[in-house]
PDB file of N, CA and C in Angstrom:
ATOM      1  N   UNK A   1      15.437  -1.925  11.365  1.00 54.00           N
ATOM      2  CA  UNK A   1      14.295  -1.372  12.083  1.00 54.00           C
ATOM      3  C   UNK A   1      13.030  -2.129  11.690  1.00 54.00           C
ATOM      4  N   UNK A   2      12.104  -2.102  12.590  1.00 79.00           N
ATOM      5  CA  UNK A   2      10.851  -2.795  12.333  1.00 79.00           C
ATOM      6  C   UNK A   2       9.830  -1.875  11.671  1.00 79.00           C
ATOM      7  N   UNK A   3       8.912  -2.509  10.988  1.00 80.00           N
ATOM      8  CA  UNK A   3       7.832  -1.772  10.326  1.00 80.00           C
ATOM      9  C   UNK A   3       7.066  -0.949  11.355  1.00 80.00           C
ATOM     10  N   UNK A   4       6.871  -1.501  12.524  1.00 83.00           N
ATOM     11  CA  UNK A   4       6.115  -0.809  13.574  1.00 83.00           C
ATOM     12  C   UNK A   4       6.753   0.534  13.931  1.00 83.00           C
ATOM     13  N   UNK A   5       8.072   0.577  13.995  1.00 88.00           N
ATOM     14  CA  UNK A   5       8.778   1.822  14.314  1.00 88.00           C
ATOM     15  C   UNK A   5       8.450   2.905  13.288  1.00 88.00           C
ATOM     16  N   UNK A   6       8.574   2.559  12.005  1.00 89.00           N
ATOM     17  CA  UNK A   6       8.311   3.533  10.949  1.00 89.00           C
ATOM     18  C   UNK A   6       6.835   3.919  10.878  1.00 89.00           C
ATOM     19  N   UNK A   7       5.971   2.970  11.146  1.00 89.00           N
ATOM     20  CA  UNK A   7       4.535   3.267  11.155  1.00 89.00           C
ATOM     21  C   UNK A   7       4.213   4.272  12.256  1.00 89.00           C
ATOM     22  N   UNK A   8       4.761   4.051  13.446  1.00 91.00           N
ATOM     23  CA  UNK A   8       4.525   4.978  14.558  1.00 91.00           C
ATOM     24  C   UNK A   8       5.102   6.360  14.265  1.00 91.00           C
ATOM     25  N   UNK A   9       6.265   6.392  13.642  1.00 94.00           N
ATOM     26  CA  UNK A   9       6.870   7.681  13.272  1.00 94.00           C
ATOM     27  C   UNK A   9       5.969   8.442  12.301  1.00 94.00           C
ATOM     28  N   UNK A  10       5.429   7.734  11.323  1.00 92.00           N
ATOM     29  CA  UNK A  10       4.557   8.383  10.343  1.00 92.00           C
ATOM     30  C   UNK A  10       3.320   8.964  11.021  1.00 92.00           C
ATOM     31  N   UNK A  11       2.702   8.203  11.910  1.00 93.00           N
ATOM     32  CA  UNK A  11       1.503   8.666  12.609  1.00 93.00           C
ATOM     33  C   UNK A  11       1.831   9.885  13.472  1.00 93.00           C
ATOM     34  N   UNK A  12       2.944   9.846  14.181  1.00 94.00           N
ATOM     35  CA  UNK A  12       3.343  10.989  15.012  1.00 94.00           C
ATOM     36  C   UNK A  12       3.567  12.239  14.162  1.00 94.00           C
ATOM     37  N   UNK A  13       4.240  12.084  13.012  1.00 95.00           N
ATOM     38  CA  UNK A  13       4.472  13.244  12.123  1.00 95.00           C
ATOM     39  C   UNK A  13       3.161  13.821  11.618  1.00 95.00           C
ATOM     40  N   UNK A  14       2.219  12.958  11.245  1.00 93.00           N
ATOM     41  CA  UNK A  14       0.922  13.449  10.761  1.00 93.00           C
ATOM     42  C   UNK A  14       0.196  14.220  11.863  1.00 93.00           C
ATOM     43  N   UNK A  15       0.251  13.713  13.084  1.00 93.00           N
ATOM     44  CA  UNK A  15      -0.426  14.403  14.193  1.00 93.00           C
ATOM     45  C   UNK A  15       0.232  15.753  14.487  1.00 93.00           C
ATOM     46  N   UNK A  16       1.546  15.811  14.450  1.00 94.00           N
ATOM     47  CA  UNK A  16       2.261  17.066  14.699  1.00 94.00           C
ATOM     48  C   UNK A  16       1.966  18.109  13.629  1.00 94.00           C
ATOM     49  N   UNK A  17       1.759  17.661  12.395  1.00 94.00           N
ATOM     50  CA  UNK A  17       1.477  18.594  11.298  1.00 94.00           C
ATOM     51  C   UNK A  17      -0.010  18.898  11.194  1.00 94.00           C
ATOM     52  N   UNK A  18      -0.790  18.412  12.154  1.00 90.00           N
ATOM     53  CA  UNK A  18      -2.236  18.652  12.211  1.00 90.00           C
ATOM     54  C   UNK A  18      -2.951  18.240  10.930  1.00 90.00           C
ATOM     55  N   UNK A  19      -2.572  17.089  10.413  1.00 83.00           N
ATOM     56  CA  UNK A  19      -3.271  16.557   9.249  1.00 83.00           C
ATOM     57  C   UNK A  19      -4.654  16.100   9.687  1.00 83.00           C
ATOM     58  N   UNK A  20      -5.533  15.865   8.742  1.00 88.00           N
ATOM     59  CA  UNK A  20      -6.901  15.458   9.032  1.00 88.00           C
ATOM     60  C   UNK A  20      -6.901  14.306  10.033  1.00 88.00           C
ATOM     61  N   UNK A  21      -7.506  14.519  11.193  1.00 91.00           N
ATOM     62  CA  UNK A  21      -7.444  13.514  12.257  1.00 91.00           C
ATOM     63  C   UNK A  21      -8.193  12.234  11.897  1.00 91.00           C
ATOM     64  N   UNK A  22      -9.277  12.348  11.122  1.00 92.00           N
ATOM     65  CA  UNK A  22      -9.993  11.134  10.721  1.00 92.00           C
ATOM     66  C   UNK A  22      -9.128  10.256   9.821  1.00 92.00           C
ATOM     67  N   UNK A  23      -8.416  10.884   8.900  1.00 93.00           N
ATOM     68  CA  UNK A  23      -7.536  10.132   8.007  1.00 93.00           C
ATOM     69  C   UNK A  23      -6.402   9.502   8.805  1.00 93.00           C
ATOM     70  N   UNK A  24      -5.812  10.276   9.699  1.00 92.00           N
ATOM     71  CA  UNK A  24      -4.713   9.762  10.516  1.00 92.00           C
ATOM     72  C   UNK A  24      -5.197   8.604  11.388  1.00 92.00           C
ATOM     73  N   UNK A  25      -6.367   8.728  11.969  1.00 94.00           N
ATOM     74  CA  UNK A  25      -6.923   7.640  12.781  1.00 94.00           C
ATOM     75  C   UNK A  25      -7.148   6.387  11.941  1.00 94.00           C
ATOM     76  N   UNK A  26      -7.616   6.572  10.708  1.00 94.00           N
ATOM     77  CA  UNK A  26      -7.824   5.431   9.811  1.00 94.00           C
ATOM     78  C   UNK A  26      -6.490   4.779   9.468  1.00 94.00           C
ATOM     79  N   UNK A  27      -5.479   5.584   9.138  1.00 92.00           N
ATOM     80  CA  UNK A  27      -4.149   5.036   8.851  1.00 92.00           C
ATOM     81  C   UNK A  27      -3.642   4.250  10.050  1.00 92.00           C
ATOM     82  N   UNK A  28      -3.772   4.842  11.224  1.00 92.00           N
ATOM     83  CA  UNK A  28      -3.284   4.191  12.437  1.00 92.00           C
ATOM     84  C   UNK A  28      -3.994   2.854  12.661  1.00 92.00           C
ATOM     85  N   UNK A  29      -5.293   2.839  12.454  1.00 93.00           N
ATOM     86  CA  UNK A  29      -6.070   1.611  12.632  1.00 93.00           C
ATOM     87  C   UNK A  29      -5.632   0.528  11.643  1.00 93.00           C
ATOM     88  N   UNK A  30      -5.478   0.909  10.377  1.00 91.00           N
ATOM     89  CA  UNK A  30      -5.046  -0.059   9.366  1.00 91.00           C
ATOM     90  C   UNK A  30      -3.647  -0.589   9.667  1.00 91.00           C
ATOM     91  N   UNK A  31      -2.758   0.294  10.058  1.00 89.00           N
ATOM     92  CA  UNK A  31      -1.405  -0.140  10.394  1.00 89.00           C
ATOM     93  C   UNK A  31      -1.415  -1.088  11.584  1.00 89.00           C
ATOM     94  N   UNK A  32      -2.135  -0.711  12.622  1.00 87.00           N
ATOM     95  CA  UNK A  32      -2.173  -1.509  13.854  1.00 87.00           C
ATOM     96  C   UNK A  32      -2.826  -2.870  13.633  1.00 87.00           C
ATOM     97  N   UNK A  33      -3.882  -2.911  12.818  1.00 87.00           N
ATOM     98  CA  UNK A  33      -4.647  -4.146  12.670  1.00 87.00           C
ATOM     99  C   UNK A  33      -4.216  -5.036  11.507  1.00 87.00           C
ATOM    100  N   UNK A  34      -3.598  -4.451  10.471  1.00 85.00           N
ATOM    101  CA  UNK A  34      -3.337  -5.231   9.268  1.00 85.00           C
ATOM    102  C   UNK A  34      -1.876  -5.288   8.855  1.00 85.00           C
ATOM    103  N   UNK A  35      -1.118  -4.251   9.116  1.00 83.00           N
ATOM    104  CA  UNK A  35       0.250  -4.189   8.616  1.00 83.00           C
ATOM    105  C   UNK A  35       1.265  -4.625   9.666  1.00 83.00           C
ATOM    106  N   UNK A  36       1.233  -4.023  10.834  1.00 80.00           N
ATOM    107  CA  UNK A  36       2.222  -4.283  11.876  1.00 80.00           C
ATOM    108  C   UNK A  36       2.210  -5.739  12.351  1.00 80.00           C
ATOM    109  N   UNK A  37       1.058  -6.377  12.514  1.00 75.00           N
ATOM    110  CA  UNK A  37       1.081  -7.754  13.023  1.00 75.00           C
ATOM    111  C   UNK A  37       1.737  -8.762  12.074  1.00 75.00           C
ATOM    112  N   UNK A  38       1.811  -8.491  10.786  1.00 71.00           N
ATOM    113  CA  UNK A  38       2.285  -9.495   9.832  1.00 71.00           C
ATOM    114  C   UNK A  38       3.771  -9.812   9.875  1.00 71.00           C
ATOM    115  N   UNK A  39       4.682  -8.839   9.786  1.00 59.00           N
ATOM    116  CA  UNK A  39       6.103  -9.191   9.718  1.00 59.00           C
ATOM    117  C   UNK A  39       6.608  -9.790  11.022  1.00 59.00           C
ATOM    118  N   UNK A  40       6.738 -11.095  11.044  1.00 57.00           N
ATOM    119  CA  UNK A  40       7.322 -11.770  12.204  1.00 57.00           C
ATOM    120  C   UNK A  40       6.386 -11.916  13.385  1.00 57.00           C
ATOM    121  N   UNK A  41       5.164 -11.462  13.255  1.00 54.00           N
ATOM    122  CA  UNK A  41       4.234 -11.561  14.373  1.00 54.00           C
ATOM    123  C   UNK A  41       3.223 -12.672  14.159  1.00 54.00           C
ATOM    124  N   UNK A  42       2.270 -12.735  15.020  1.00 55.00           N
ATOM    125  CA  UNK A  42       1.207 -13.714  14.874  1.00 55.00           C
ATOM    126  C   UNK A  42       0.326 -13.336  13.699  1.00 55.00           C
ATOM    127  N   UNK A  43      -0.186 -14.320  12.972  1.00 56.00           N
ATOM    128  CA  UNK A  43      -1.088 -14.000  11.868  1.00 56.00           C
ATOM    129  C   UNK A  43      -2.379 -13.365  12.389  1.00 56.00           C
ATOM    130  N   UNK A  44      -2.993 -12.494  11.599  1.00 57.00           N
ATOM    131  CA  UNK A  44      -4.226 -11.852  12.059  1.00 57.00           C
ATOM    132  C   UNK A  44      -5.346 -12.887  12.211  1.00 57.00           C
ATOM    133  N   UNK A  45      -6.218 -12.622  13.128  1.00 61.00           N
ATOM    134  CA  UNK A  45      -7.367 -13.512  13.355  1.00 61.00           C
ATOM    135  C   UNK A  45      -8.445 -13.237  12.335  1.00 61.00           C
ATOM    136  N   UNK A  46      -9.126 -14.300  11.884  1.00 63.00           N
ATOM    137  CA  UNK A  46     -10.199 -14.092  10.893  1.00 63.00           C
ATOM    138  C   UNK A  46     -11.393 -13.371  11.461  1.00 63.00           C
TER     139      UNK A  46
END
């Protein structure tokens, strides 16, 4: 499985459990911009 799959699962679980939305949004942003693009994807832009 890809990192992206597990990252999306984590975000969905946090939203379903009504965790702090600001924290969840921050996690989602960090995952989308810094973590998911790295494994096998294009390198992040400076």
